[in-house]
Short mmCIF file of C-alpha atoms and ligand atoms in Angstrom, two decimals:
data_model
loop_
_atom_site.label_atom_id
_atom_site.label_comp_id
_atom_site.label_asym_id
_atom_site.label_seq_id
_atom_site.Cartn_x
_atom_site.Cartn_y
_atom_site.Cartn_z
CA MET A 160 -0.01 -0.08 -0.02
CA PHE A 161 1.11 3.48 -0.93
CA ASP A 162 0.45 7.05 -0.19
CA LEU A 163 0.81 7.97 -3.67
CA LYS A 164 1.75 6.58 -7.08
CA ILE A 165 2.87 8.22 -9.82
CA ILE A 166 2.68 6.18 -12.83
CA ASN A 167 4.44 6.17 -16.31
CA ALA A 168 7.22 8.61 -15.49
CA THR A 169 10.31 9.29 -17.66
CA LEU A 170 13.21 10.65 -15.70
CA PRO A 171 15.84 13.08 -16.58
CA ASP A 172 18.31 10.44 -17.14
CA GLY A 173 15.84 8.99 -20.09
CA ARG A 174 14.62 6.03 -17.92
CA THR A 175 10.74 5.67 -19.34
CA GLY A 176 7.53 3.79 -18.52
CA LEU A 177 8.67 3.61 -14.44
CA ASP A 178 6.05 3.92 -11.30
CA ILE A 179 7.04 5.74 -8.53
CA GLY A 180 5.66 4.32 -5.28
CA ILE A 181 5.54 6.67 -2.10
CA ARG A 182 4.77 5.98 1.41
CA ALA A 183 5.62 8.18 4.55
CA GLY A 184 7.38 10.64 2.74
CA ARG A 185 9.85 8.43 1.23
CA ILE A 186 10.28 6.92 -2.22
CA THR A 187 10.02 3.13 -1.50
CA ALA A 188 9.47 1.52 -4.88
CA LEU A 189 10.67 2.55 -8.61
CA GLU A 190 9.89 0.10 -11.17
CA THR A 191 7.75 -0.61 -14.24
CA ASN A 192 4.38 -2.01 -13.80
CA LEU A 193 4.36 -1.55 -9.88
CA GLY A 194 1.64 -3.38 -8.36
CA GLY A 195 -0.10 -2.36 -5.03
CA ASP A 196 -3.11 0.32 -4.16
CA ALA A 197 -2.48 3.64 -3.37
CA GLY A 198 -4.06 6.40 -1.66
CA GLU A 199 -3.73 8.46 -4.75
CA THR A 200 -2.65 7.94 -8.05
CA ILE A 201 -0.96 10.31 -10.61
CA ASN A 202 -0.76 9.36 -14.32
CA ALA A 203 2.62 10.90 -15.55
CA ALA A 204 1.62 10.01 -18.92
CA GLY A 205 5.03 9.58 -20.18
CA GLN A 206 6.10 13.12 -18.86
CA LEU A 207 9.24 14.12 -17.24
CA VAL A 208 9.14 13.52 -13.50
CA SER A 209 12.20 15.37 -12.26
CA PRO A 210 13.77 15.94 -8.76
CA PRO A 211 12.93 19.71 -7.79
CA PHE A 212 14.66 22.33 -9.17
CA VAL A 213 17.34 23.78 -6.61
CA ASP A 214 18.73 27.32 -6.89
CA CYS A 215 21.92 27.55 -4.76
CA HIS A 216 22.60 31.41 -5.07
CA PHE A 217 19.95 33.70 -4.46
CA HIS A 218 19.41 37.06 -2.53
CA MET A 219 16.10 36.87 -0.36
CA ASP A 220 16.58 39.97 1.75
CA ALA A 221 16.51 41.85 -1.36
CA THR A 222 13.87 40.04 -3.33
CA LEU A 223 10.80 41.93 -4.67
CA SER A 224 12.27 45.08 -3.40
CA LEU A 225 12.51 46.70 -6.93
CA GLY A 226 11.74 50.50 -6.99
CA LEU A 227 12.77 50.66 -3.15
CA PRO A 228 13.97 53.46 -2.45
CA ARG A 229 14.70 53.76 -6.54
CA ILE A 230 15.21 52.09 -9.64
CA ASN A 231 18.52 50.99 -10.76
CA GLU A 232 18.64 52.62 -14.28
CA SER A 233 22.23 52.01 -15.16
CA GLY A 234 21.96 48.29 -14.56
CA LEU A 235 25.26 48.67 -12.86
CA LEU A 236 26.41 46.28 -10.12
CA LEU A 237 27.92 49.01 -8.05
CA GLU A 238 24.78 51.11 -8.44
CA GLY A 239 22.84 48.11 -7.20
CA ILE A 240 24.97 47.91 -4.37
CA ARG A 241 24.66 51.78 -3.34
CA ILE A 242 20.60 51.20 -3.96
CA TRP A 243 20.72 48.43 -1.51
CA GLY A 244 22.73 50.73 0.88
CA GLU A 245 20.07 53.29 0.85
CA LEU A 246 17.16 50.50 1.17
CA LYS A 247 19.03 48.69 4.26
CA PRO A 248 18.20 51.30 6.98
CA LEU A 249 14.55 51.35 5.52
CA LEU A 250 13.93 48.08 5.81
CA THR A 251 11.53 46.43 8.44
CA HIS A 252 11.57 42.89 9.98
CA GLU A 253 7.92 42.31 8.57
CA ALA A 254 8.26 43.75 5.20
CA VAL A 255 11.18 41.48 4.71
CA ILE A 256 9.42 38.34 5.89
CA GLU A 257 6.50 39.39 3.40
CA ARG A 258 8.58 39.75 0.59
CA ALA A 259 10.61 36.60 1.15
CA MET A 260 7.39 34.28 1.82
CA ALA A 261 5.90 35.88 -1.46
CA TYR A 262 8.98 34.69 -3.04
CA CYS A 263 8.79 31.21 -1.61
CA ASP A 264 5.17 30.92 -2.83
CA LEU A 265 6.39 31.76 -6.31
CA ALA A 266 9.15 29.33 -5.88
CA VAL A 267 6.97 26.24 -4.88
CA SER A 268 4.58 27.09 -8.07
CA GLN A 269 7.97 26.75 -9.81
CA GLY A 270 8.72 23.51 -8.45
CA LEU A 271 11.92 25.07 -6.80
CA LEU A 272 12.14 23.44 -3.30
CA ALA A 273 15.56 23.90 -2.24
CA ILE A 274 17.24 27.61 -2.17
CA ARG A 275 20.48 28.77 -0.67
CA THR A 276 20.05 32.65 0.05
CA HIS A 277 22.89 34.89 0.96
CA VAL A 278 21.74 37.37 3.77
CA ASP A 279 23.76 40.84 4.22
CA ILE A 280 25.33 41.00 7.63
CA CYS A 281 26.47 44.43 7.21
CA ASP A 282 23.97 45.86 9.26
CA GLU A 283 24.34 46.59 13.05
CA ARG A 284 20.65 45.19 13.68
CA LEU A 285 21.07 42.07 11.46
CA LEU A 286 17.61 42.44 10.46
CA GLY A 287 17.85 40.43 7.48
CA VAL A 288 19.42 37.62 9.30
CA GLU A 289 16.88 37.69 11.96
CA ALA A 290 13.84 38.03 9.32
CA LEU A 291 15.55 35.03 7.28
CA LEU A 292 15.93 32.62 10.13
CA GLU A 293 12.15 33.37 10.65
CA VAL A 294 11.15 32.74 7.34
CA LYS A 295 13.37 29.38 7.17
CA LYS A 296 11.41 28.32 10.15
CA ARG A 297 8.00 28.95 8.41
CA VAL A 298 8.88 27.28 5.05
CA ALA A 299 10.65 24.19 6.19
CA PRO A 300 7.88 22.09 5.59
CA TYR A 301 8.27 22.60 1.94
CA ILE A 302 11.45 24.54 1.24
CA ASP A 303 14.86 23.84 2.17
CA LEU A 304 16.05 27.17 2.86
CA GLN A 305 20.14 27.56 3.49
CA LEU A 306 21.16 30.82 4.71
CA VAL A 307 24.87 32.51 3.99
CA ALA A 308 26.40 35.09 6.26
CA PHE A 309 27.46 37.49 3.23
CA PRO A 310 29.24 40.71 3.99
CA GLN A 311 27.94 42.76 1.46
CA ASP A 312 30.05 45.66 1.97
CA GLY A 313 33.40 43.73 2.41
CA TYR A 314 34.35 41.71 5.72
CA PHE A 315 37.29 43.74 6.29
CA ARG A 316 36.12 47.02 3.94
CA TYR A 317 32.96 47.47 6.37
CA PRO A 318 33.61 48.34 9.88
CA GLY A 319 32.31 45.83 12.23
CA ALA A 320 31.50 43.08 9.94
CA VAL A 321 34.13 40.69 11.27
CA ASP A 322 31.99 40.68 14.57
CA LEU A 323 28.49 40.84 12.51
CA LEU A 324 29.76 37.72 10.47
CA ASN A 325 30.31 35.74 13.61
CA ARG A 326 27.23 36.85 15.33
CA ALA A 327 25.07 36.01 12.41
CA LEU A 328 26.66 32.35 12.40
CA ASP A 329 26.04 32.36 16.18
CA LEU A 330 22.18 33.01 15.43
CA GLY A 331 22.01 30.00 13.05
CA VAL A 332 23.22 31.11 9.88
CA ASP A 333 24.38 27.74 8.07
CA VAL A 334 26.92 29.05 5.51
CA VAL A 335 30.08 31.12 5.32
CA GLY A 336 29.90 34.29 2.71
CA GLY A 337 32.26 36.60 1.50
CA ILE A 338 32.99 39.13 -1.32
CA PRO A 339 36.87 39.13 -1.62
CA HIS A 340 37.00 41.09 -4.68
CA PHE A 341 35.07 44.04 -3.08
CA GLU A 342 37.92 44.38 -0.18
CA ARG A 343 40.06 47.88 -0.53
CA THR A 344 43.21 45.59 -2.03
CA MET A 345 44.04 42.32 -3.67
CA SER A 346 45.82 41.61 -0.56
CA ASP A 347 42.73 42.44 1.75
CA GLY A 348 40.67 40.15 -0.66
CA ALA A 349 43.15 37.10 -0.18
CA ALA A 350 43.14 37.89 3.50
CA SER A 351 39.80 37.87 3.92
CA VAL A 352 39.44 34.44 1.74
CA LYS A 353 41.86 33.18 4.35
CA ALA A 354 40.21 34.18 7.32
CA LEU A 355 36.63 33.10 6.21
CA CYS A 356 37.89 29.50 5.28
CA GLU A 357 39.23 29.33 8.62
CA ILE A 358 36.01 30.45 10.51
CA ALA A 359 34.32 27.57 8.04
CA ALA A 360 36.90 24.90 9.37
CA GLU A 361 36.59 25.83 12.98
CA ARG A 362 32.67 25.93 13.07
CA GLY A 363 32.36 22.66 10.87
CA LEU A 364 30.53 25.03 8.27
CA LEU A 365 30.18 25.18 4.46
CA VAL A 366 31.84 27.94 2.40
CA ASP A 367 30.18 30.23 -0.42
CA LEU A 368 31.97 33.29 -1.69
CA HIS A 369 30.87 35.81 -4.11
CA CYS A 370 34.57 35.31 -5.75
CA ASP A 371 35.91 37.56 -8.51
CA GLU A 372 32.60 39.16 -9.74
CA THR A 373 34.49 41.44 -12.15
CA ASP A 374 35.77 41.58 -15.64
CA ASP A 375 39.11 41.94 -14.59
CA PRO A 376 41.22 38.98 -15.44
CA MET A 377 43.86 39.72 -12.68
CA SER A 378 40.98 39.40 -9.96
CA ARG A 379 42.30 35.66 -8.90
CA HIS A 380 40.67 34.96 -5.42
CA ILE A 381 39.31 31.73 -6.94
CA GLU A 382 43.06 30.45 -6.67
CA THR A 383 43.43 31.68 -3.09
CA LEU A 384 39.71 29.65 -2.38
CA ALA A 385 40.91 26.75 -3.67
CA TYR A 386 44.49 26.93 -2.04
CA GLU A 387 42.98 27.66 1.29
CA THR A 388 40.13 24.90 0.93
CA GLN A 389 42.99 22.28 0.36
CA ARG A 390 44.93 23.74 3.33
CA LEU A 391 42.20 23.38 5.78
CA GLY A 392 40.88 20.02 4.38
CA LEU A 393 37.58 21.57 3.31
CA ASN A 394 37.46 19.66 0.03
CA GLY A 395 34.18 19.57 -1.22
CA ARG A 396 32.47 21.75 1.07
CA VAL A 397 33.42 24.80 -0.64
CA ASN A 398 32.01 26.86 -3.39
CA GLY A 399 33.04 29.76 -5.62
CA SER A 400 29.94 32.03 -6.88
CA HIS A 401 30.07 33.95 -10.04
CA LEU A 402 33.70 33.40 -11.11
CA THR A 403 33.04 35.72 -14.04
CA SER A 404 36.70 37.39 -14.20
CA MET A 405 37.72 33.73 -15.36
CA HIS A 406 36.09 34.58 -18.59
CA SER A 407 38.59 37.09 -19.13
CA MET A 408 41.70 35.47 -17.83
CA ASP A 409 44.65 34.45 -19.77
CA ASN A 410 44.20 30.80 -20.98
CA TYR A 411 47.38 29.42 -20.06
CA TYR A 412 46.76 30.77 -16.43
CA VAL A 413 43.22 28.99 -16.57
CA SER A 414 44.70 25.64 -17.92
CA LYS A 415 46.54 25.69 -14.62
CA LEU A 416 43.78 27.09 -12.28
CA LEU A 417 41.15 24.48 -13.20
CA PRO A 418 43.27 21.16 -12.29
CA LEU A 419 43.63 23.09 -8.87
CA ILE A 420 39.93 23.81 -8.36
CA ALA A 421 39.13 20.09 -9.26
CA GLU A 422 41.96 18.97 -6.92
CA ALA A 423 40.30 21.08 -4.16
CA GLU A 424 36.92 19.58 -5.18
CA VAL A 425 35.40 23.63 -4.77
CA SER A 426 32.30 23.71 -7.00
CA ALA A 427 31.15 26.85 -9.11
CA THR A 428 28.12 28.37 -9.50
CA ALA A 429 27.36 30.95 -12.65
CA ASN A 430 24.51 33.22 -12.54
CA PRO A 431 23.67 33.47 -16.06
CA LEU A 432 20.79 35.93 -16.03
CA ILE A 433 22.96 38.48 -13.70
CA ASN A 434 26.35 37.78 -15.26
CA ILE A 435 25.16 38.61 -18.67
CA GLY A 436 23.49 41.67 -17.63
CA ILE A 437 26.07 43.16 -15.59
CA GLN A 438 29.40 41.94 -16.75
CA GLY A 439 31.28 43.69 -19.70
CA ARG A 440 29.89 47.11 -18.73
CA HIS A 441 32.93 48.76 -19.40
CA ASP A 442 33.53 47.23 -22.67
CA THR A 443 32.52 48.97 -25.84
CA TYR A 444 32.53 46.56 -28.89
CA PRO A 445 32.96 43.61 -28.51
CA LYS A 446 31.15 43.04 -25.46
CA ARG A 447 32.29 40.22 -23.16
CA ARG A 448 29.83 37.64 -21.99
CA GLY A 449 31.44 37.57 -18.82
CA MET A 450 30.08 34.27 -17.58
CA THR A 451 32.67 31.80 -16.15
CA ARG A 452 33.86 28.73 -17.93
CA ILE A 453 31.12 26.12 -17.15
CA PRO A 454 31.67 23.66 -19.87
CA GLU A 455 35.26 23.98 -19.47
CA MET A 456 34.99 23.18 -15.48
CA LEU A 457 32.59 20.35 -16.55
CA THR A 458 35.20 18.61 -18.26
CA TYR A 459 37.49 18.26 -15.11
CA GLY A 460 34.94 16.91 -13.00
CA ILE A 461 33.99 20.04 -11.03
CA THR A 462 30.46 20.43 -9.78
CA CYS A 463 28.67 23.34 -11.54
CA ALA A 464 25.38 25.11 -10.79
CA PHE A 465 23.35 27.99 -12.44
CA GLY A 466 22.00 30.05 -10.06
CA HIS A 467 18.80 32.86 -10.04
CA ASP A 468 20.70 35.26 -8.18
CA CYS A 469 18.23 38.03 -8.12
CA VAL A 470 14.43 38.48 -8.76
CA MET A 471 13.13 42.25 -9.23
CA ASP A 472 15.74 43.81 -6.82
CA PRO A 473 18.22 46.66 -7.11
CA TRP A 474 20.53 44.46 -9.31
CA TYR A 475 17.87 42.80 -11.69
CA SER A 476 14.23 43.96 -12.54
CA LEU A 477 13.23 41.00 -13.91
CA GLY A 478 12.88 37.23 -13.11
CA SER A 479 9.97 34.51 -11.93
CA GLY A 480 11.54 32.00 -9.91
CA ASP A 481 11.92 30.02 -12.84
CA MET A 482 14.88 27.89 -12.84
CA LEU A 483 14.27 26.56 -16.48
CA GLU A 484 14.69 30.24 -17.89
CA VAL A 485 18.19 30.23 -15.79
CA ALA A 486 19.27 27.19 -17.48
CA SER A 487 17.89 28.46 -20.81
CA MET A 488 20.16 31.17 -20.28
CA GLY A 489 23.08 29.59 -19.13
CA LEU A 490 22.80 27.44 -22.12
CA HIS A 491 22.96 30.38 -24.67
CA VAL A 492 25.66 32.31 -23.05
CA ALA A 493 27.87 29.39 -22.82
CA GLN A 494 27.00 27.92 -26.14
CA MET A 495 25.93 24.61 -24.47
CA THR A 496 23.88 23.50 -27.28
CA GLY A 497 25.03 20.04 -27.74
CA ARG A 498 22.61 17.51 -26.52
CA ALA A 499 24.68 16.27 -23.79
CA ALA A 500 25.52 19.67 -23.02
CA MET A 501 21.73 20.76 -22.82
CA ARG A 502 21.24 17.93 -20.40
CA GLN A 503 23.98 19.19 -18.23
CA CYS A 504 22.19 22.56 -17.86
CA PHE A 505 19.26 20.77 -16.80
CA ASP A 506 21.79 19.37 -13.99
CA ALA A 507 22.94 22.47 -13.22
CA VAL A 508 19.50 23.82 -11.76
CA THR A 509 18.79 20.45 -10.05
CA THR A 510 21.54 17.94 -9.19
CA GLY A 511 24.48 20.11 -9.41
CA PRO A 512 23.29 22.55 -6.79
CA ALA A 513 21.88 19.78 -4.69
CA LYS A 514 25.44 18.55 -4.30
CA ILE A 515 26.87 22.07 -3.67
CA MET A 516 23.99 22.49 -1.07
CA HIS A 517 24.59 19.04 0.66
CA LEU A 518 21.20 18.18 0.33
CA ASP A 519 20.01 14.95 2.10
CA GLY A 520 17.97 12.32 0.16
CA TYR A 521 17.94 14.52 -3.19
CA GLY A 522 16.90 12.72 -6.29
CA ILE A 523 14.40 9.98 -7.54
CA ALA A 524 15.53 6.92 -6.20
CA VAL A 525 14.33 4.32 -3.57
CA GLY A 526 14.89 5.76 -0.03
CA ASN A 527 15.05 9.35 -0.99
CA LYS A 528 12.65 12.09 -0.26
CA ALA A 529 9.63 11.67 -2.35
CA ASP A 530 10.19 15.41 -3.41
CA MET A 531 9.54 15.81 -6.92
CA VAL A 532 7.88 17.79 -10.03
CA VAL A 533 5.82 16.33 -12.96
CA LEU A 534 6.51 18.84 -15.92
CA GLN A 535 4.76 19.04 -19.40
CA ALA A 536 7.59 18.11 -21.32
CA ALA A 537 9.28 14.69 -22.45
CA ASP A 538 12.44 15.20 -21.33
CA PRO A 539 14.92 17.67 -19.87
CA ILE A 540 15.90 19.37 -23.18
CA GLU A 541 12.20 20.14 -23.89
CA ALA A 542 11.59 21.08 -20.45
CA ILE A 543 14.40 23.75 -21.13
CA ARG A 544 13.06 24.78 -24.39
CA LEU A 545 9.51 25.36 -23.68
CA ARG A 546 10.04 26.56 -19.79
CA ALA A 547 7.78 23.65 -19.28
CA THR A 548 4.47 24.00 -16.92
CA ARG A 549 5.16 22.52 -13.60
CA LEU A 550 1.85 20.17 -13.56
CA LYS A 551 2.47 18.91 -9.97
CA VAL A 552 4.99 19.85 -7.47
CA ILE A 553 5.21 17.02 -4.68
CA LYS A 554 6.81 17.66 -1.32
CA SER A 555 7.12 14.45 1.14
CA GLY A 556 4.94 12.77 -0.95
CA LYS A 557 1.93 15.19 -1.10
CA VAL A 558 0.96 17.66 -3.87
CA ILE A 559 1.64 21.09 -2.72
CA ALA A 560 1.35 22.88 -6.06
CA ASN A 561 -1.05 22.31 -9.23
CA SER A 562 -1.00 24.15 -12.73
CA ALA A 563 -3.16 23.39 -15.59
CA PRO A 564 -1.35 22.13 -18.72
CA ARG A 565 -0.61 24.67 -21.54
CA ARG A 566 -3.08 24.77 -24.32
CA THR A 567 -4.08 27.23 -26.80
CA SER A 568 -7.25 27.05 -28.62
CA LEU A 569 -6.83 27.88 -32.14
CA SER A 570 -9.30 29.65 -34.61
CA LEU A 571 -7.59 28.80 -38.17
CA ALA A 572 -9.26 27.27 -41.05
CA GLY A 573 -8.18 23.90 -41.74
CA ARG A 574 -5.85 24.01 -38.92
CA PRO A 575 -6.36 21.86 -35.35
CA GLU A 576 -8.46 23.69 -32.77
CA GLU A 577 -5.95 23.33 -29.83
CA LEU A 578 -2.33 23.59 -29.60
CA ASP A 579 -0.19 21.74 -27.21
CA PRO A 580 3.51 23.10 -27.30
CA SER A 581 4.37 19.64 -25.47
CA ALA A 582 3.03 17.67 -28.35
CA MET A 583 5.34 18.78 -31.40
CA ARG A 584 7.57 16.07 -31.70
CA SER A 585 10.82 15.98 -33.70
CA GLN A 586 12.95 12.74 -34.22
CA PHE A 587 14.79 13.37 -31.07
CA THR A 588 11.72 13.92 -28.69
FE1 LIG B 892 24.80 37.23 -5.49
#
């Protein structure tokens, strides 16, 4: 007897015609023609059943604050930081919680059930930290929310940040953050990487730094991050976010750098929507894309993810919590258009970030958590192409969001009366 059975599912790895049996919030069976009764049965009708989307790089303290107190008309990173600085003293505990909870509703509707959010600790009140700790508690039944102590204005550059970061960790923030390229000098940046990794080693925490978010090819804090990771035995527990300077680095230097990152098992998170929007702003033409070297890192076995980073905040006016939009942008910017590469882009918003976040029991396999999404698509490539509708979002074996399939009725003489975009097939699908 199962609580829920999903029949005729296609999994992201291509296995098809599978039935998934769920009991007490866990996947207890995964096979073809699964027998046994179930409280509820969902027929996936051969469509894609994926583990939930995961966003390992977000800013939930700023989300949905677009226009407060003004719009970032230039679109520059530094203007965004200035506007955020103007907004910070005006923030209230309740308003931050309200916006974050609204974003979490949107996330659930998009099948996004795990989010790592940075939270700015450069604020004597630690208002964002306390608000997001409350949000984490409230959404725990349906979203794995991980918080990163993020010194937005610099760990050494902002007076008091050293103490504030420790206080945030004492309050229960999960991950150590940083922003070495924003420190006053390269040496201060390197010193911040060392200090932050030491804090993580002492406290047994993960590390996720905004690292080298610049077009300056000489911004090489990722090298220090990989070195410190190995020195302190933090292998597999450290992520470098953005790494956009790598786009512009000398190729010979990168050929030395990538094996170092791989050896240290440091993972990489690009944020395609933000990187393509913000980088290359000092260029005339040709303009650099600015996103880090994801396909090259994947060939070294480095775990990679695409993050959303921002939705309707001082840095980015758009976004909808749709990790398929993020994957689509990453695919285009990195020119990952081969079929295997497109599947890797799907992995970069599912299994990759799940590994980076050290999520427990993630993935569609017996024994894992019964968290999954039924998509109106045949496979991961079609899901990205169509930004597929999330027909059912399932958490702990319960349906927590339902969407009607996307269909359009047509009034065209001699043509079908209804168009289902996911019904258009090529020889590959
Ligand atoms: Fe960020």
